[in-house]
Coordinates of C-alpha atoms (C1' of nucleotides) in Angstrom, one line a residue:
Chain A
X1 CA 12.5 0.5 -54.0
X2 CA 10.2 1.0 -51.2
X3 CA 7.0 3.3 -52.3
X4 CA 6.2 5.8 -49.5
X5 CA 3.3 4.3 -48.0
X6 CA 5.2 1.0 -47.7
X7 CA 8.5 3.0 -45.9
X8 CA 5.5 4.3 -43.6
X9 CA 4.0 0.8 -42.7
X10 CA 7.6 -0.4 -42.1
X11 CA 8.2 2.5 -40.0
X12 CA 5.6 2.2 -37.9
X13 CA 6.5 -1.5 -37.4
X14 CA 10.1 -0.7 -36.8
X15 CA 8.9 1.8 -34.5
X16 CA 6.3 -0.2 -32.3
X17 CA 9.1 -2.8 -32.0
X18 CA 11.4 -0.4 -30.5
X19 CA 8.7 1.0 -28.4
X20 CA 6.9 -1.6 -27.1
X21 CA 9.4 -4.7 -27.6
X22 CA 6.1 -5.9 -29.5
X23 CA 5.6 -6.0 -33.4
X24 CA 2.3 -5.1 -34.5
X25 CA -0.9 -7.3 -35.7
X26 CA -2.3 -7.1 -39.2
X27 CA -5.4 -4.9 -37.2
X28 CA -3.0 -2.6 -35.0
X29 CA -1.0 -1.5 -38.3
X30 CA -4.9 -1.2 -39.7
X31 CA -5.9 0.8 -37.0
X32 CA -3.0 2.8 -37.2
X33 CA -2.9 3.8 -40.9
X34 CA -7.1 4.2 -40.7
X35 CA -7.6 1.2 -43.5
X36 CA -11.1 -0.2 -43.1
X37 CA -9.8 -4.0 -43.8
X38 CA -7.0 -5.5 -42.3
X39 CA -6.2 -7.6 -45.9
X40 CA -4.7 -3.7 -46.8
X41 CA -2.4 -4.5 -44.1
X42 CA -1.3 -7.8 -45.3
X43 CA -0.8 -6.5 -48.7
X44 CA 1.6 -4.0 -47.5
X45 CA 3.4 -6.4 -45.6
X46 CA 3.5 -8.9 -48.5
X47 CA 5.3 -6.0 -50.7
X48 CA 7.9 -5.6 -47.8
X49 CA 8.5 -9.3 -47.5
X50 CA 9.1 -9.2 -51.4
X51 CA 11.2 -6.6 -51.5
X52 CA 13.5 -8.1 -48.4
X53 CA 12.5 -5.4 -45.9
X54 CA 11.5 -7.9 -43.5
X55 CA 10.3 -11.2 -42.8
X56 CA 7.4 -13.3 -41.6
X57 CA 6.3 -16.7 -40.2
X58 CA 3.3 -17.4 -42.2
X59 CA 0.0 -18.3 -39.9
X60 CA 1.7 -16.6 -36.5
X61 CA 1.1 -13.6 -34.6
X62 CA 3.5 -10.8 -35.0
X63 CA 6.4 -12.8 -36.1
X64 CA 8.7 -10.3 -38.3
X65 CA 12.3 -10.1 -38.6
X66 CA 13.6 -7.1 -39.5
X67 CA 16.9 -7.9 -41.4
X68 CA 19.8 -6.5 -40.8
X69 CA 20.2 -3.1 -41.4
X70 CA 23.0 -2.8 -39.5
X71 CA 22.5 0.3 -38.0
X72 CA 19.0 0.1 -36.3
X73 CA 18.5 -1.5 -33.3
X74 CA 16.2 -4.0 -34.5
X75 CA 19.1 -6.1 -36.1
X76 CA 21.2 -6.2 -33.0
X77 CA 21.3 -10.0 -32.3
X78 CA 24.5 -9.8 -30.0
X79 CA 22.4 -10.3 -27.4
X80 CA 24.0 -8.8 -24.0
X81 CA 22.8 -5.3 -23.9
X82 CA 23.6 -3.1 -21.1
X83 CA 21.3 0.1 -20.2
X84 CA 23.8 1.9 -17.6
X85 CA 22.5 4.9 -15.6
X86 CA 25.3 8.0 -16.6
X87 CA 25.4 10.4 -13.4
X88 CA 27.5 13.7 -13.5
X89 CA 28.0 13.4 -9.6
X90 CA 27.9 10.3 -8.8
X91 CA 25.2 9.4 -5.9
X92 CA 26.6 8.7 -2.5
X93 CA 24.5 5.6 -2.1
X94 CA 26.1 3.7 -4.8
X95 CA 26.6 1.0 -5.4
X96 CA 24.3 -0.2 -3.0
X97 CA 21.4 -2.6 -3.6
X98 CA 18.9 -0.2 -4.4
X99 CA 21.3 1.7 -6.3
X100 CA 19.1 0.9 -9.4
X101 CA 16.4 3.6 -7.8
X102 CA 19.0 6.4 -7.9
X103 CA 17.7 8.2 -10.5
X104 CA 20.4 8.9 -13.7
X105 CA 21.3 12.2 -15.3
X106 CA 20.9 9.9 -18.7
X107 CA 21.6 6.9 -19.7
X108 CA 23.2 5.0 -22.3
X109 CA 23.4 1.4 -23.9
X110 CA 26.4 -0.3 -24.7
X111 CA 26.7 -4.1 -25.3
X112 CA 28.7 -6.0 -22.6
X113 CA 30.6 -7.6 -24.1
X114 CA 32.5 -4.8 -25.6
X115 CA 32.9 -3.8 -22.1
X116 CA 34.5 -7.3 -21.3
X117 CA 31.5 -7.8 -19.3
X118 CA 28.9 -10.5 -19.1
X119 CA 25.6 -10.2 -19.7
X120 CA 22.9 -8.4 -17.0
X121 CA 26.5 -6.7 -15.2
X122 CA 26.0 -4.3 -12.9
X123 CA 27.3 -1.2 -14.1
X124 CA 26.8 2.4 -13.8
X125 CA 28.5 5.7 -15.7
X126 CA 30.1 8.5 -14.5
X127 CA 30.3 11.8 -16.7
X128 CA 33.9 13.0 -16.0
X129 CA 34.5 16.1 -14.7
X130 CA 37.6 18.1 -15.4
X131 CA 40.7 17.1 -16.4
X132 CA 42.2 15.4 -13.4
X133 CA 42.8 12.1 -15.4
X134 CA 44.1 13.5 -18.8
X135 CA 47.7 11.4 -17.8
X136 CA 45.4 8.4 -18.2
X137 CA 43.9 9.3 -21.5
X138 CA 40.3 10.3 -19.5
X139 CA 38.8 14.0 -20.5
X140 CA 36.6 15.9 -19.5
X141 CA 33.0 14.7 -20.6
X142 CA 34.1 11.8 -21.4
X143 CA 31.5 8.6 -19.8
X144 CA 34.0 6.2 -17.7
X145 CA 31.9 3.3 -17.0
X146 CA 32.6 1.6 -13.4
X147 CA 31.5 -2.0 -12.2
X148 CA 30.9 -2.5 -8.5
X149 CA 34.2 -4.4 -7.6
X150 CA 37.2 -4.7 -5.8
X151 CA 40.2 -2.9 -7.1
X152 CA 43.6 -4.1 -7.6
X153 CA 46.5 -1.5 -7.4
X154 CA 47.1 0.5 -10.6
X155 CA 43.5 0.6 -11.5
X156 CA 41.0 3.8 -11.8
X157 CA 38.5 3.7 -9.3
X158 CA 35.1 5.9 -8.2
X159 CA 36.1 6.6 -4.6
X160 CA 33.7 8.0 -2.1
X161 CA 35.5 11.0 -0.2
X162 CA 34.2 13.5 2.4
X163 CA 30.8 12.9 0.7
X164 CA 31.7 13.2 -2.2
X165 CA 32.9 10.9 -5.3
X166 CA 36.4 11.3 -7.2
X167 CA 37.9 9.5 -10.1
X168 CA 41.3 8.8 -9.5
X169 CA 44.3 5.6 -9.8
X170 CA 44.0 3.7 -7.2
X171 CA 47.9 2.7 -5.8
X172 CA 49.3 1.2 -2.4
X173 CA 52.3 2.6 -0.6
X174 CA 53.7 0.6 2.2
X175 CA 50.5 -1.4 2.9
X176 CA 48.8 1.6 2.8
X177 CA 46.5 3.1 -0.1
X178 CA 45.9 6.3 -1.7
X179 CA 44.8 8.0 -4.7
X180 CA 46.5 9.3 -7.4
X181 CA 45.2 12.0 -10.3
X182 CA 46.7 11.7 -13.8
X183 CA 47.6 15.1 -14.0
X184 CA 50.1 16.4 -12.3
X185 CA 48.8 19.6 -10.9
X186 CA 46.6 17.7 -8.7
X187 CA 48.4 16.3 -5.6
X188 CA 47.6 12.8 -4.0
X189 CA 44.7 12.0 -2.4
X190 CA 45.5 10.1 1.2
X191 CA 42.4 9.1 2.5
X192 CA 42.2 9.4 6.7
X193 CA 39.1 7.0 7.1
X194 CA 38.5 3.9 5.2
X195 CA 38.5 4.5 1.9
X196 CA 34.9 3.6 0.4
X197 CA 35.2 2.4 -3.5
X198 CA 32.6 2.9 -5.2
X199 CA 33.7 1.0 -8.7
X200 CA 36.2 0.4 -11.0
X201 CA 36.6 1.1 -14.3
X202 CA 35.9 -1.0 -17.1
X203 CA 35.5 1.4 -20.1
X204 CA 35.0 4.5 -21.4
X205 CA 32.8 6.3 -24.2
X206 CA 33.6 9.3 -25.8
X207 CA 31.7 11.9 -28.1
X208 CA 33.6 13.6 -30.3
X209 CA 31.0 14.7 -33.1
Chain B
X1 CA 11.5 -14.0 -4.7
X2 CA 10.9 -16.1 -7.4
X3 CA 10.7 -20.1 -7.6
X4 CA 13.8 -21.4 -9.8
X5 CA 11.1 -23.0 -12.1
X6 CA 9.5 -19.3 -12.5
X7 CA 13.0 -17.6 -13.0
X8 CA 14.3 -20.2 -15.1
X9 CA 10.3 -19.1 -17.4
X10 CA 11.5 -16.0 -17.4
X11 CA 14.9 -16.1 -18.4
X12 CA 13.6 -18.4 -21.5
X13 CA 11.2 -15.2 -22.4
X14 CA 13.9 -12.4 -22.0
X15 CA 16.0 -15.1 -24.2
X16 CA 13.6 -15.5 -26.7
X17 CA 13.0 -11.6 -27.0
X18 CA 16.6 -11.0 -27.2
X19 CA 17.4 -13.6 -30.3
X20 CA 14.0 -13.1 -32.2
X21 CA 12.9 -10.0 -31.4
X22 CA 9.7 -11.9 -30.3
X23 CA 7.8 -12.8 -26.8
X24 CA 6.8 -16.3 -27.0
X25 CA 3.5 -18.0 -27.3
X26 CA 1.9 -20.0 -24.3
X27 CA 2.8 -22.9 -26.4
X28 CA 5.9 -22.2 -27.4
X29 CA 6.8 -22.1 -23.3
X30 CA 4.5 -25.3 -23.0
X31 CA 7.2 -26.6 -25.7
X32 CA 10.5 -25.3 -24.2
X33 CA 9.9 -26.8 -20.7
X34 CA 8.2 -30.2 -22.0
X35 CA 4.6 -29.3 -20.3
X36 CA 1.8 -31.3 -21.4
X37 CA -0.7 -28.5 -21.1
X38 CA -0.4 -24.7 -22.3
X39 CA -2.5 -23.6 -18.5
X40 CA 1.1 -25.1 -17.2
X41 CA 3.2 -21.9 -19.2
X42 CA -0.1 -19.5 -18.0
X43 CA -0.1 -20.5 -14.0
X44 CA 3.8 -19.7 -14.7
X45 CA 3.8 -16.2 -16.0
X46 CA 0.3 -15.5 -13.7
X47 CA 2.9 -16.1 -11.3
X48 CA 5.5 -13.9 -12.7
X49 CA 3.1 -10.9 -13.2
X50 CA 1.8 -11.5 -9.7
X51 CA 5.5 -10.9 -8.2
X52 CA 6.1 -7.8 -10.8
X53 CA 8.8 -9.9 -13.0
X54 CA 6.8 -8.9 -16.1
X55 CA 3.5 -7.9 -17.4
X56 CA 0.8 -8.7 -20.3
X57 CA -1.9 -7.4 -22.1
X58 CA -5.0 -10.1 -21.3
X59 CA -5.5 -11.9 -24.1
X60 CA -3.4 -10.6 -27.0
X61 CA -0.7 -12.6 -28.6
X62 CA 2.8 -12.3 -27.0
X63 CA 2.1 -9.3 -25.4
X64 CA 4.8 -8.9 -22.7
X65 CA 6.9 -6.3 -21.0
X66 CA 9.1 -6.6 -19.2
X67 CA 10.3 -3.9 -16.4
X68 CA 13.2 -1.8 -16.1
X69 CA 15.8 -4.0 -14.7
X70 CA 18.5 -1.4 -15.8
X71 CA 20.7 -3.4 -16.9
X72 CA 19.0 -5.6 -19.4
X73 CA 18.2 -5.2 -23.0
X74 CA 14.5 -5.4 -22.7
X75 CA 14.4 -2.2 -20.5
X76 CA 16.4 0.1 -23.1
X77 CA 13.8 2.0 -24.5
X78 CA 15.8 4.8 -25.4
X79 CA 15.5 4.0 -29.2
X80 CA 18.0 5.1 -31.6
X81 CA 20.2 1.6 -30.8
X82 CA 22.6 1.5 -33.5
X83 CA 24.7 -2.0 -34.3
X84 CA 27.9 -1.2 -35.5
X85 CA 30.1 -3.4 -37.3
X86 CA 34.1 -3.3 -36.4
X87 CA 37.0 -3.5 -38.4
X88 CA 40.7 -4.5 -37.1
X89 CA 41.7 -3.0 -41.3
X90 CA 39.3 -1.0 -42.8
X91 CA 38.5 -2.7 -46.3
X92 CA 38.9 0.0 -49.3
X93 CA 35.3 -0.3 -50.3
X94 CA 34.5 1.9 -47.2
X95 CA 32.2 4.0 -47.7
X96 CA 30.4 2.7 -50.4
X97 CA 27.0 1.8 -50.9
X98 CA 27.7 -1.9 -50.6
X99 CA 29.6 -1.3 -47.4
X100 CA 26.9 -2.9 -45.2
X101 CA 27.7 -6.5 -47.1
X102 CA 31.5 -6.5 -45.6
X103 CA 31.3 -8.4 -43.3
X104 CA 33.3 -7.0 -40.0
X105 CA 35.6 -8.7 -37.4
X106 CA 33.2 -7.5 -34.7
X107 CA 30.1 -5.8 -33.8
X108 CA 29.5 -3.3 -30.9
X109 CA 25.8 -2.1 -29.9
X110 CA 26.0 1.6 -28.5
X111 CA 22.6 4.1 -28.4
X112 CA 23.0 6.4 -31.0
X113 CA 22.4 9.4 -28.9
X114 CA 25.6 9.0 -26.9
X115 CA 27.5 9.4 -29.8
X116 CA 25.3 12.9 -30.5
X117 CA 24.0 10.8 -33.9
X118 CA 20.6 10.1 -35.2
X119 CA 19.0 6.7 -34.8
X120 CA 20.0 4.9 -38.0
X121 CA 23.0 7.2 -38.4
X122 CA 25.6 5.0 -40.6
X123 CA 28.7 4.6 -38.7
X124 CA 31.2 1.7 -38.8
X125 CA 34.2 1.3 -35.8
X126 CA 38.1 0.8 -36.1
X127 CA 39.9 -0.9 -33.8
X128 CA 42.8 1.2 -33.4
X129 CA 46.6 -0.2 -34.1
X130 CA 49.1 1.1 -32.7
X131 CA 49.9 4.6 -31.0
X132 CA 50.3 7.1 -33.5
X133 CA 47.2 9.1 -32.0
X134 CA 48.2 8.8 -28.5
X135 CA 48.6 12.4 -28.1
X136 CA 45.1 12.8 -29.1
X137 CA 44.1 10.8 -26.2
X138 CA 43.2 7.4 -28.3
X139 CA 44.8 4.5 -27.3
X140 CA 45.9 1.3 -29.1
X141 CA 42.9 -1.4 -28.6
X142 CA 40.4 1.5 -28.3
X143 CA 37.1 1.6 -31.0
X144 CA 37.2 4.6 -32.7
X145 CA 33.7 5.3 -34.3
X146 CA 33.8 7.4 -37.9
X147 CA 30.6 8.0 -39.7
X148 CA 31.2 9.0 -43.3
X149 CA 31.0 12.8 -44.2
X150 CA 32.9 15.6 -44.8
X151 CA 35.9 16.7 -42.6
X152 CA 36.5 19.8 -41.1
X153 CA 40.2 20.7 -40.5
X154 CA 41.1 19.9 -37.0
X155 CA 38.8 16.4 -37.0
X156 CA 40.2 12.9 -36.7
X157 CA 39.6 11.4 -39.7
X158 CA 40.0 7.7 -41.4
X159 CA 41.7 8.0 -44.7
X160 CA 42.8 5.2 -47.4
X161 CA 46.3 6.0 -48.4
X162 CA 48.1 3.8 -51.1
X163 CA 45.0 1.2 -50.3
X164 CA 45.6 1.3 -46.5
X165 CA 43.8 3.0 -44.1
X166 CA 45.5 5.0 -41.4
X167 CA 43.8 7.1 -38.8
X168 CA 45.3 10.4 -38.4
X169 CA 44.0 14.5 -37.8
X170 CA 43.2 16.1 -40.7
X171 CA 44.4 19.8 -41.8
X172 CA 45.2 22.2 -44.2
X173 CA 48.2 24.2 -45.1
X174 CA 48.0 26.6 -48.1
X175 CA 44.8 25.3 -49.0
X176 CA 46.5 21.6 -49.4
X177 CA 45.0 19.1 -47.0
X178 CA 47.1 16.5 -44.7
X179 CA 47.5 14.4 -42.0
X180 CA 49.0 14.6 -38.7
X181 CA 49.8 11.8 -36.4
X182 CA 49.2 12.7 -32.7
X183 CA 52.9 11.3 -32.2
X184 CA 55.6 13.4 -32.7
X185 CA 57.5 10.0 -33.6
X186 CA 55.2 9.9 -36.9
X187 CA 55.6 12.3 -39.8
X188 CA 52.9 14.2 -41.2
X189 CA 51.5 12.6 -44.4
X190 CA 51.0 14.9 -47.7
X191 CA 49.4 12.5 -50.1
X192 CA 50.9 13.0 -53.7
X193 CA 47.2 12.1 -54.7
X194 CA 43.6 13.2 -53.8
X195 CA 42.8 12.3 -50.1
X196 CA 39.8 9.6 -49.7
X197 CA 37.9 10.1 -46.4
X198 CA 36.4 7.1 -45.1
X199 CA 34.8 8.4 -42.5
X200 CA 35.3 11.2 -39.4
X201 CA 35.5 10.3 -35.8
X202 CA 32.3 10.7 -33.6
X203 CA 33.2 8.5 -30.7
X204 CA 35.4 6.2 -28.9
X205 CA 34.6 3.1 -26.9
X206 CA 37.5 1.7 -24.5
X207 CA 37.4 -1.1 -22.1
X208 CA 39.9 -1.6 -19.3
X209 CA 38.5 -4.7 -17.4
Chain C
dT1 C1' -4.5 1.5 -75.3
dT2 C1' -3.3 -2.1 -72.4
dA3 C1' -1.1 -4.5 -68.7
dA4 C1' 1.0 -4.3 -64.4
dC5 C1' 1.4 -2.4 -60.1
dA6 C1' -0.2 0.0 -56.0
dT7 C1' -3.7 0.5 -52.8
dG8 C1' -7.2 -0.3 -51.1
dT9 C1' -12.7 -2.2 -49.5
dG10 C1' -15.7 -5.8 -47.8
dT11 C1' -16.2 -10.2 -46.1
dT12 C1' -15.5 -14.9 -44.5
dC13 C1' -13.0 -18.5 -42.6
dA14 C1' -9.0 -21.2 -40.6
dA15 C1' -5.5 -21.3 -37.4
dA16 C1' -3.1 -19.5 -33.6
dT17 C1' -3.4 -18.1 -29.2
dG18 C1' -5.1 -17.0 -24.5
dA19 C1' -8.4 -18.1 -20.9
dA20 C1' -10.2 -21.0 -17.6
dC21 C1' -12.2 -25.0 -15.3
dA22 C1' -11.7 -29.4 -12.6
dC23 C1' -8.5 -32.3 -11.0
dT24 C1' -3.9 -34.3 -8.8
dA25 C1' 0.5 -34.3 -6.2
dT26 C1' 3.9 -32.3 -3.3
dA27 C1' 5.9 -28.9 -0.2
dT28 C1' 5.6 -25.6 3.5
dG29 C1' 4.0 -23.1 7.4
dG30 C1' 0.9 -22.2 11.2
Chain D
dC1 C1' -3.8 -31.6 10.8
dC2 C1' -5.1 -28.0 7.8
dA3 C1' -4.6 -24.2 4.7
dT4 C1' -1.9 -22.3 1.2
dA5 C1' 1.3 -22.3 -2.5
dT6 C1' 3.6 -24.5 -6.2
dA7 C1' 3.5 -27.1 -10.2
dG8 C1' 1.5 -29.3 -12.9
dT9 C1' -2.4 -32.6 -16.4
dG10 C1' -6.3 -32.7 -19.3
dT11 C1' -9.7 -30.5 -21.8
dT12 C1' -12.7 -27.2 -23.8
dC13 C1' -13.8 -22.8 -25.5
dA14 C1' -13.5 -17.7 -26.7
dT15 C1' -11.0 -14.4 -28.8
dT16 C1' -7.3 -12.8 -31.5
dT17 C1' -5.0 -13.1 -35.5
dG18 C1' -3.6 -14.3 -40.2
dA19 C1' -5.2 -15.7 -44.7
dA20 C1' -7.6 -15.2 -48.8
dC21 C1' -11.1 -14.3 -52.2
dA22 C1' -13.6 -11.0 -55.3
dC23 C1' -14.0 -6.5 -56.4
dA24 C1' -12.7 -1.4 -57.3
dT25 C1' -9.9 2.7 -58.4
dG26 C1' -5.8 5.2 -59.7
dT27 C1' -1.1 5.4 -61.5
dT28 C1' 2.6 4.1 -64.4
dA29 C1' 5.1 2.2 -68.1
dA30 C1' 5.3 -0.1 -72.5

DNA sequence: TTAACATGTGTTCAAATGAACACTATATGG
DNA sequence: CCATATAGTGTTCATTTGAACACATGTTAA
């Protein structure tokens, strides 16, 4: 069992790692904690190491493993991690190159491959509004996550009309497409001008606590 | 626009920070790529700082960072990433202590936030079988996540029921709890003994590509 | 009362690590 | 043809960083 200065000194480790991508030196953690030798350090981090709270590699700097606690982000090895930009109304300009300067309403991280998606994807998230998509399983809240892609008929896309963006299936008639809502109180969308797809969906996130 | 020698750098550096948790050394680059002089890894990320691919703190050890490309791992500094371990059959033992040692069919990374937890929360995922929820909007293939606490009546919990697990709402009636599939093709459940709660949902994750 | 552990201080030194210089070769653009 | 950039080699040195020793004090458990 960890003493309370020890859960402190691994804290602050754990905590410069998430913040800075960076663990700490033997004279950071010194600095930190106000000890006037950096040898205080290295005991602290010896009484981790032998009670399995992390790791080191002797003689090199700021080589820990944290092991896996399987909840903190430190023991994530999956590798693949996405950071998509969540918007409540989805910006006009995406997806466009500079779509990555569109500021988000939030964001969240998800790996890709739980997504079916490769690594470094381009995706974004879109914080559904209302419950035009409750045939599909889609509330309202709920973050559907959309990659930048063509869509094939039956699909749920982001569509871009009259300014503004709209969640909907995406389905052909005779050649032609439109847009269908999963609820039948709202009535198909046919789109007059080309119809401007913003992204398809490749997963969805809910919160329910 | 950078060199494929200078991209290929910094892919090795992202890669290294996603597997160890660590930036590597000048050396360890001169290693990687076969240089015969550390000054060959410097001129290399001099270059890579120059054109805004990443930065460094002048001479301290490993000390990198790498800008926002949104959808990378190293620019999630949102904290609170929690790595959380999958199961296609819940084993009994959850939630126990110990429950951290099974070892799960799969793991899924997600922020902690989005799922309106606390960074370290303990939650574990179920891949869902079957439709017996479908009416509460969770879908066969989805990843339902349950942390373990108390249930309110009304939630979705997991339950272990004659040593299976089955995911169903939880409720009273007289004071007596039970379960209720979201499938009027599934009776309710009354368990003859005392209910175990596994865990209560707090999230979904669904992919559609 | 004693031993073990925790938590340091103070100091020195070895190794790791980054910095930088002079040089060479090749490619590219003006 | 020349200047610049890229991509190194070879080498040396400064600084950062980890390791480790001797010592001290307080706490806890046997």
């Amino acid at each position: 069992m960890l003493t309370d200065r020890q859960q402190a000194v691994l804290d602050f480790v754990r905590a410069q790692h998430e913040r800075l991508g960076l663990f700490p030196t033997l004279r950071e953690i010194q600095a930190h904690f106000g000890f006037a030798s950096p040898f205080a350090a290295t005991r602290h981090l010896q009484a981790l190491e032998k009670k399995g709270a992390l790791t080191r590699q002797p003689g090199k700097a700021r080589a820990f493993t944290l092991p896996a606690s399987r909840h903190s982000s430190a023991s994530w090895s999956g590798g693949g991690l996405l950071s998509i930009p969540v918007f409540g109304v989805i910006p006009a300009g995406l997806p466009a190159a500079n779509a990555q300067e569109i500021e988000p309403d939030e964001s969240v991280a998800v790996d890709a491959a739980s997504l079916g998606l490769r690594r470094n994807s381009r995706v974004f998230g879109l914080r559904v509004r209302g419950d035009s998509m409750i045939g599909a399983n889609i509330l309202e809240d709920d973050i559907v996550f959309l990659a930048p892609r063509e869509p094939t008929p039956g699909q749920i896309v982001a569509a871009l009309i009259d300014g503004e963006s709209t969640l909907k299936r995406f389905l052909h008639q005779r050649g032609r497409p439109f847009l269908r809502a999963e609820n039948p109180r709202y009535p198909d969308l046919l789109p007059a001008a080309e119809l401007i797809i913003q992204g398809v969906m490749v997963g969805l996130l809910r919160r329910t606590a």
